[in-house]
mmCIF file of C-alpha atoms in Angstrom:
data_model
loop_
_atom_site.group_PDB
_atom_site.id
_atom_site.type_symbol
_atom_site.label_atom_id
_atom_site.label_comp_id
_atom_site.label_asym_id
_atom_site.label_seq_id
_atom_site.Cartn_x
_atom_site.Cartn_y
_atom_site.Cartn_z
ATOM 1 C CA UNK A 1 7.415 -15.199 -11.419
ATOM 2 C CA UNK A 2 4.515 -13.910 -9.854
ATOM 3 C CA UNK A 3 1.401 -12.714 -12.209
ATOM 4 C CA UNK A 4 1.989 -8.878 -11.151
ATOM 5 C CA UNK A 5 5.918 -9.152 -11.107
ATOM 6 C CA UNK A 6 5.567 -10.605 -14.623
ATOM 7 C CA UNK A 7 3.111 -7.481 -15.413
ATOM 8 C CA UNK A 8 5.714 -5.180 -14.030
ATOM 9 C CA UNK A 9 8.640 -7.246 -16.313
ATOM 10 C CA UNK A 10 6.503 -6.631 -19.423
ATOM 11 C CA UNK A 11 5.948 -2.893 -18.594
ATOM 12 C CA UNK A 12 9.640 -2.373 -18.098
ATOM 13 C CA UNK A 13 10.561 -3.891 -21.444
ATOM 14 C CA UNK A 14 8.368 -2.247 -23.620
ATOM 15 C CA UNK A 15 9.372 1.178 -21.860
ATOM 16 C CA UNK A 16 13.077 0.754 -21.197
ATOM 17 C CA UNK A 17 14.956 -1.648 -22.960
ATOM 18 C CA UNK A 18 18.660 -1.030 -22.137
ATOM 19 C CA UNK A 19 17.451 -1.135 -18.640
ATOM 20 C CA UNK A 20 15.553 -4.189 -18.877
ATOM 21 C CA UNK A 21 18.449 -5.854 -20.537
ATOM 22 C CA UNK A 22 21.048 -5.343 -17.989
ATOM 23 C CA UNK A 23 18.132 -6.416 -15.289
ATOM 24 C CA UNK A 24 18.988 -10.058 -16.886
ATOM 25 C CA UNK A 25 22.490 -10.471 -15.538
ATOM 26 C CA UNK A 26 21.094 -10.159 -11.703
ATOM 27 C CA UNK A 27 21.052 -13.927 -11.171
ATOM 28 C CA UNK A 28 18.907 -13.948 -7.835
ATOM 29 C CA UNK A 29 15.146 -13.719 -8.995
ATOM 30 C CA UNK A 30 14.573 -11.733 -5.984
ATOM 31 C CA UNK A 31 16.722 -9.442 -6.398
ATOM 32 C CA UNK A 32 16.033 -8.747 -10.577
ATOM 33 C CA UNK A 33 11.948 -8.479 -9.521
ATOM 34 C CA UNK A 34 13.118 -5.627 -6.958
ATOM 35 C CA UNK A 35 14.936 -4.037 -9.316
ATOM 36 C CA UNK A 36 12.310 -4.107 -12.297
ATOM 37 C CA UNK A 37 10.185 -2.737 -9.483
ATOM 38 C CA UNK A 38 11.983 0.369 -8.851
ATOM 39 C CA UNK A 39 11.939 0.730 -13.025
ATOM 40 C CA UNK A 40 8.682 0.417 -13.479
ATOM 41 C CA UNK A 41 7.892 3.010 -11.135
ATOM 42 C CA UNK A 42 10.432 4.955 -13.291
ATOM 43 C CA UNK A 43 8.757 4.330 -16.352
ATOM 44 C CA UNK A 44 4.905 4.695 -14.825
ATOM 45 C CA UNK A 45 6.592 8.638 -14.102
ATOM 46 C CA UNK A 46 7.908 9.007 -17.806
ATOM 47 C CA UNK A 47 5.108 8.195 -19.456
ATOM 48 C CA UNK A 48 2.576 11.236 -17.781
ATOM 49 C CA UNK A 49 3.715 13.474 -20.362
ATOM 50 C CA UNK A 50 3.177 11.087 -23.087
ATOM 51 C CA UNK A 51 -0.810 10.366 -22.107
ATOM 52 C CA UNK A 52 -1.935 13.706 -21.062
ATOM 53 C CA UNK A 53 -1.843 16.786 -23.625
ATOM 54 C CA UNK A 54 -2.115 19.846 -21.169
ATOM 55 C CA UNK A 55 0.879 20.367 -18.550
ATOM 56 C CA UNK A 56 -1.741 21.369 -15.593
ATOM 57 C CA UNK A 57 -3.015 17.705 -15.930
ATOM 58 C CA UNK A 58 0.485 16.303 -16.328
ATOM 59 C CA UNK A 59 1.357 18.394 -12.753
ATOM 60 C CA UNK A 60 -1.906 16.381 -11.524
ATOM 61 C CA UNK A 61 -0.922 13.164 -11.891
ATOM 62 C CA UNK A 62 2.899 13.750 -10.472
ATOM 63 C CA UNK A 63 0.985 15.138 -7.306
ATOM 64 C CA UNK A 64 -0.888 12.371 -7.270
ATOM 65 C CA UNK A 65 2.010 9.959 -7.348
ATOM 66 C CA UNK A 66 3.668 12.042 -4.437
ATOM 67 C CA UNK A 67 0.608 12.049 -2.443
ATOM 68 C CA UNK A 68 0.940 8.283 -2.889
ATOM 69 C CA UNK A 69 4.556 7.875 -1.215
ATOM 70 C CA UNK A 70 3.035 8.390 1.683
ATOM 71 C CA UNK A 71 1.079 5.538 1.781
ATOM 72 C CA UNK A 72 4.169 3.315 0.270
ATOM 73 C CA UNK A 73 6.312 4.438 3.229
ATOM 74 C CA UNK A 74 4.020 3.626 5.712
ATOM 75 C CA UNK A 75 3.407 0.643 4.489
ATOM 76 C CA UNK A 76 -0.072 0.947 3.437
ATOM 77 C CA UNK A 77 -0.253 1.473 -0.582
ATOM 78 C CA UNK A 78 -3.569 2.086 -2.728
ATOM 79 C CA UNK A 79 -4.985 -1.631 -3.259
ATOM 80 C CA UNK A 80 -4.913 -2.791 -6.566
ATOM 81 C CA UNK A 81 -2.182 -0.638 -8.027
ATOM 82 C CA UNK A 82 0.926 -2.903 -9.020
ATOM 83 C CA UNK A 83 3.744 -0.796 -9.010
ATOM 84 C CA UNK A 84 2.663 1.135 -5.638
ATOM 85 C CA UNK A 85 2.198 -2.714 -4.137
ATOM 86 C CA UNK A 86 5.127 -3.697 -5.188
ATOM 87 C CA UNK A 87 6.923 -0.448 -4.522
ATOM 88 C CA UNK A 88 5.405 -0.776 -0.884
ATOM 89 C CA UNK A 89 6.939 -4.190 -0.022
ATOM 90 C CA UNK A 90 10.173 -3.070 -1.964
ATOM 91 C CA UNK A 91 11.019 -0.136 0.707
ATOM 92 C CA UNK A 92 10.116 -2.209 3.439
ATOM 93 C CA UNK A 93 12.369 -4.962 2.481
ATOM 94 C CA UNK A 94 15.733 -2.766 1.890
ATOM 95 C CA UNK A 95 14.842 -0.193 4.410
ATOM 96 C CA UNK A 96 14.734 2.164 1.813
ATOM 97 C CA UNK A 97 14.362 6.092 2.243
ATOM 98 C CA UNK A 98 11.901 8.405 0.561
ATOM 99 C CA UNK A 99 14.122 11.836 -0.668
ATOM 100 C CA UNK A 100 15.213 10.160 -3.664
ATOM 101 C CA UNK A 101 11.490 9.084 -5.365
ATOM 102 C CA UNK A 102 10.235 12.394 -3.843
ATOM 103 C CA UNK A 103 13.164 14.112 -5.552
ATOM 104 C CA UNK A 104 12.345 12.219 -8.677
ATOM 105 C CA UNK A 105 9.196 12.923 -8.894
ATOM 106 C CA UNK A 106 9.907 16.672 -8.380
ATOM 107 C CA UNK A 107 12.185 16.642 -11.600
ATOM 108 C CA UNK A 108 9.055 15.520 -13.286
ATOM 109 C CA UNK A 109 7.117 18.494 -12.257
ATOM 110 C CA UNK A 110 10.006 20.397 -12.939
ATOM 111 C CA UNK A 111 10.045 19.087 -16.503
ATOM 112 C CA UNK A 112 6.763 20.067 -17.347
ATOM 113 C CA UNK A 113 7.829 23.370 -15.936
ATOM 114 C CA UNK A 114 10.284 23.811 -18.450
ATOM 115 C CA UNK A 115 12.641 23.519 -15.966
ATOM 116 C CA UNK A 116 16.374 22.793 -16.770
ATOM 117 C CA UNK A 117 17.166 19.156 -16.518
ATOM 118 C CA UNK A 118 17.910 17.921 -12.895
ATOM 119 C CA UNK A 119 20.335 15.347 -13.662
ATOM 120 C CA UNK A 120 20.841 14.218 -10.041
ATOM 121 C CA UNK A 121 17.066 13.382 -9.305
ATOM 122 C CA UNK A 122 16.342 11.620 -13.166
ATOM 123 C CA UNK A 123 19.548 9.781 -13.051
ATOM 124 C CA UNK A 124 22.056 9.790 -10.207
ATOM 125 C CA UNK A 125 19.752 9.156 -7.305
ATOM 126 C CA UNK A 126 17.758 5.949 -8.672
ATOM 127 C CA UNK A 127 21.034 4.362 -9.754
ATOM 128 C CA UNK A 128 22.064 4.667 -6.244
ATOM 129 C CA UNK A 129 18.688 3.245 -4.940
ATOM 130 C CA UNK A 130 19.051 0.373 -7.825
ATOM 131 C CA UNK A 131 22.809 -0.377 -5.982
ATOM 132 C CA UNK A 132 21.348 -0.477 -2.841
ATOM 133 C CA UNK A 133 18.852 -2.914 -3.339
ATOM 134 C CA UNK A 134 21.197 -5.297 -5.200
ATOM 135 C CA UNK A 135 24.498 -4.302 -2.995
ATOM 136 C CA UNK A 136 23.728 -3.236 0.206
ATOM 137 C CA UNK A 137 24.191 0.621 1.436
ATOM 138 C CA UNK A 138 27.553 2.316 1.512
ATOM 139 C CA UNK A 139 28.060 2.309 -2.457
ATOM 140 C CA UNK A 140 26.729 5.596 -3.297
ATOM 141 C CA UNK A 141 29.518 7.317 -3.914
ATOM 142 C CA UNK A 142 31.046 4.608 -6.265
ATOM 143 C CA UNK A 143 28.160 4.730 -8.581
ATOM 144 C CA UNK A 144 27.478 8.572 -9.034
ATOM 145 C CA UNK A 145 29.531 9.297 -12.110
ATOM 146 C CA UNK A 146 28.457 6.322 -13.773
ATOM 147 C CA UNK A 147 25.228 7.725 -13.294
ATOM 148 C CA UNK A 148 25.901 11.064 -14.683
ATOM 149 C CA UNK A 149 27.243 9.511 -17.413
ATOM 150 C CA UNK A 150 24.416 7.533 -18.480
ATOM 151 C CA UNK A 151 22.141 10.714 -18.215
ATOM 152 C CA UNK A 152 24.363 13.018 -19.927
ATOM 153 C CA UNK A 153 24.187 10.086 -22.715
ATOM 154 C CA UNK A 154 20.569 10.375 -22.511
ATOM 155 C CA UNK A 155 20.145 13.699 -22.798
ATOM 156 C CA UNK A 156 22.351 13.801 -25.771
ATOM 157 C CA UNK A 157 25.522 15.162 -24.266
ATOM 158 C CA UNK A 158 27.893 12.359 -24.996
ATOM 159 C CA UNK A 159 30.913 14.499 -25.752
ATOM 160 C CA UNK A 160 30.106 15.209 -21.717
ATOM 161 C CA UNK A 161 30.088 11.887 -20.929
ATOM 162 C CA UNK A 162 33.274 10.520 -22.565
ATOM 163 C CA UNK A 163 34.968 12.714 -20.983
ATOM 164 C CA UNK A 164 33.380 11.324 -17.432
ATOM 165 C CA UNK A 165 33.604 8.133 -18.528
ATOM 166 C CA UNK A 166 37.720 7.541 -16.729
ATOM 167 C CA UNK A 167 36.725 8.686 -13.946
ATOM 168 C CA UNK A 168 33.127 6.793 -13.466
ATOM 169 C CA UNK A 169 35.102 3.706 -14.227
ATOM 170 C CA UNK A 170 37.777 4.465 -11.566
ATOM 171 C CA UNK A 171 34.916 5.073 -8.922
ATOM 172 C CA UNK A 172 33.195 1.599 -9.861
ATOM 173 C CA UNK A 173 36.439 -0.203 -8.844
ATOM 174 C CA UNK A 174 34.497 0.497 -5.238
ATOM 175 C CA UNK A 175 31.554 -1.453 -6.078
ATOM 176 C CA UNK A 176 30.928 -4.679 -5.646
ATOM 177 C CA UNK A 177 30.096 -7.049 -8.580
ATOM 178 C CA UNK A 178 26.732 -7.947 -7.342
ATOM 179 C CA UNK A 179 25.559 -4.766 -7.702
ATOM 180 C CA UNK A 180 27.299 -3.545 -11.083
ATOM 181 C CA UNK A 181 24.033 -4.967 -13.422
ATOM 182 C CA UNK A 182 22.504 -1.659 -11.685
ATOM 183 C CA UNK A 183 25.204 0.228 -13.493
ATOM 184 C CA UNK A 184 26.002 -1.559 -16.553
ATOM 185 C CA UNK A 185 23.338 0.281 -19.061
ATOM 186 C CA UNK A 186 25.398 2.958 -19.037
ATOM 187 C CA UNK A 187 27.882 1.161 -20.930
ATOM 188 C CA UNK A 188 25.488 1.613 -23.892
ATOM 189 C CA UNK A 189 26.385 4.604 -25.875
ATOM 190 C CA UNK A 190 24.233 4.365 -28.820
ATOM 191 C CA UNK A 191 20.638 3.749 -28.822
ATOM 192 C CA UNK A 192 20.385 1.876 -32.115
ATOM 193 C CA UNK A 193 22.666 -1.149 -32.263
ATOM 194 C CA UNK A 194 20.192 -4.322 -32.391
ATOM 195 C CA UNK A 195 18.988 -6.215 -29.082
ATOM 196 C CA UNK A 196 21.235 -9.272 -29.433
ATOM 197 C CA UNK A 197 24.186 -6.493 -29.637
ATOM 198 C CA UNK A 198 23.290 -4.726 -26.650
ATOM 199 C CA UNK A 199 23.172 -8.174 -24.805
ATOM 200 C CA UNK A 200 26.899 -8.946 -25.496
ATOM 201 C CA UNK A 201 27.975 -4.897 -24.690
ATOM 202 C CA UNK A 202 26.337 -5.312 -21.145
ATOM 203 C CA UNK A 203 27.853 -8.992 -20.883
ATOM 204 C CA UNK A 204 30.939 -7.447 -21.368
ATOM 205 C CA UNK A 205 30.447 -4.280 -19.352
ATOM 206 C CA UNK A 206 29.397 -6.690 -16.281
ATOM 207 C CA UNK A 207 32.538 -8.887 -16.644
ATOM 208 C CA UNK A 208 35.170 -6.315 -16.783
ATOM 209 C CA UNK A 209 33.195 -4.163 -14.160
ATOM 210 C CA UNK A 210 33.539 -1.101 -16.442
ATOM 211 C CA UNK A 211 30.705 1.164 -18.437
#
């Protein structure tokens, strides 16, 4: 592992666990370092609110980051900036497209808004970028509940998604087992359970191919 893709590993763990967990069952090294990429340009988003005490200043800094996608996608990111780097050679690689992390990072704005919750952009959309990259296109569709599930669990509507939950796993029948480790966190329904617990849920989630 490279110095910045072990910087970007770190990063990833401390902010998102349950994500950084089910990274481990992507056997290719590759393949896991592209996906902790596209997660720790997640978490680098999440954490504005968290460093900044005024919302103006938040907006800032999610301008800033969309100013920056332009640079990523043409294939010229700010120097010295690990995430965009690695973002850069990320969307290159998979040929990825740019509505999705703009439509991400307009959630964000929206959150500091006060906006309501855009489920789609925090949660459905980057799944389906995080398939992509470990599955190839055309698996969009299998992967969307699954991904409304896990936000509705993280946005504490889990009565919501139980009731998805039938239906997300039906949908994943569709996707191919090399890309279910981009699905398999939302198998965990409860945020407390020790690591080593976790671990075995996402083992099992990955071999049965079900959340």
């Amino acid at each position: 592992m490279t110095e910045t893709a072990d910087t970007l590993d770190q990063q990833v763990r401390t902010a998102d666990l349950d994500r950084w967990l089910s990274s481990r069952l992507v056997a290719d090294d590759r393949a896991r370092a592209d996906l902790i990429t596209l997660y720790a340009f997640e978490a680098a988003l999440m954490s504005i609110p968290t460093r900044v005490t005024q919302p103006l200043l938040a907006e800032m800094r999610y301008t800033w980051w969309a100013e920056q996608m332009d640079g990523v996608f043409a294939g010229v990111p700010r120097k010295g900036h690990p995430v965009l780097e690695s973002l850069t050679e990320l969307v290159a690689r998979h040929g990825l497209d740019r509505a999705r992390f703009d439509a991400l990072i307009d959630a964000h704005i929206g959150r500091v808004r006060e906006q309501p919750h855009d489920l789609d952009a925090f949660y459905v959309g980057p799944m389906q970028v995080a398939t992509r990259v470990l599955a190839g296109q055309g698996h969009d569709a299998a992967v969307t509940d699954a991904a409304r599930v896990w936000g509705l669990t993280q946005t504490g509507r889990r009565q919501e998604a139980a009731s998805l939950r039938a239906v997300a796993n039906k949908a994943l029948k569709r996707l191919p087992p090399e890309g279910f480790p981009a699905v398999a966190h939302a198998a965990l329904t409860d945020p407390d359970p020790p690591e080593p617990l976790k671990r075995l849920r996402l083992l099992w989630s990955v071999l049965r191919g079900r959340i």
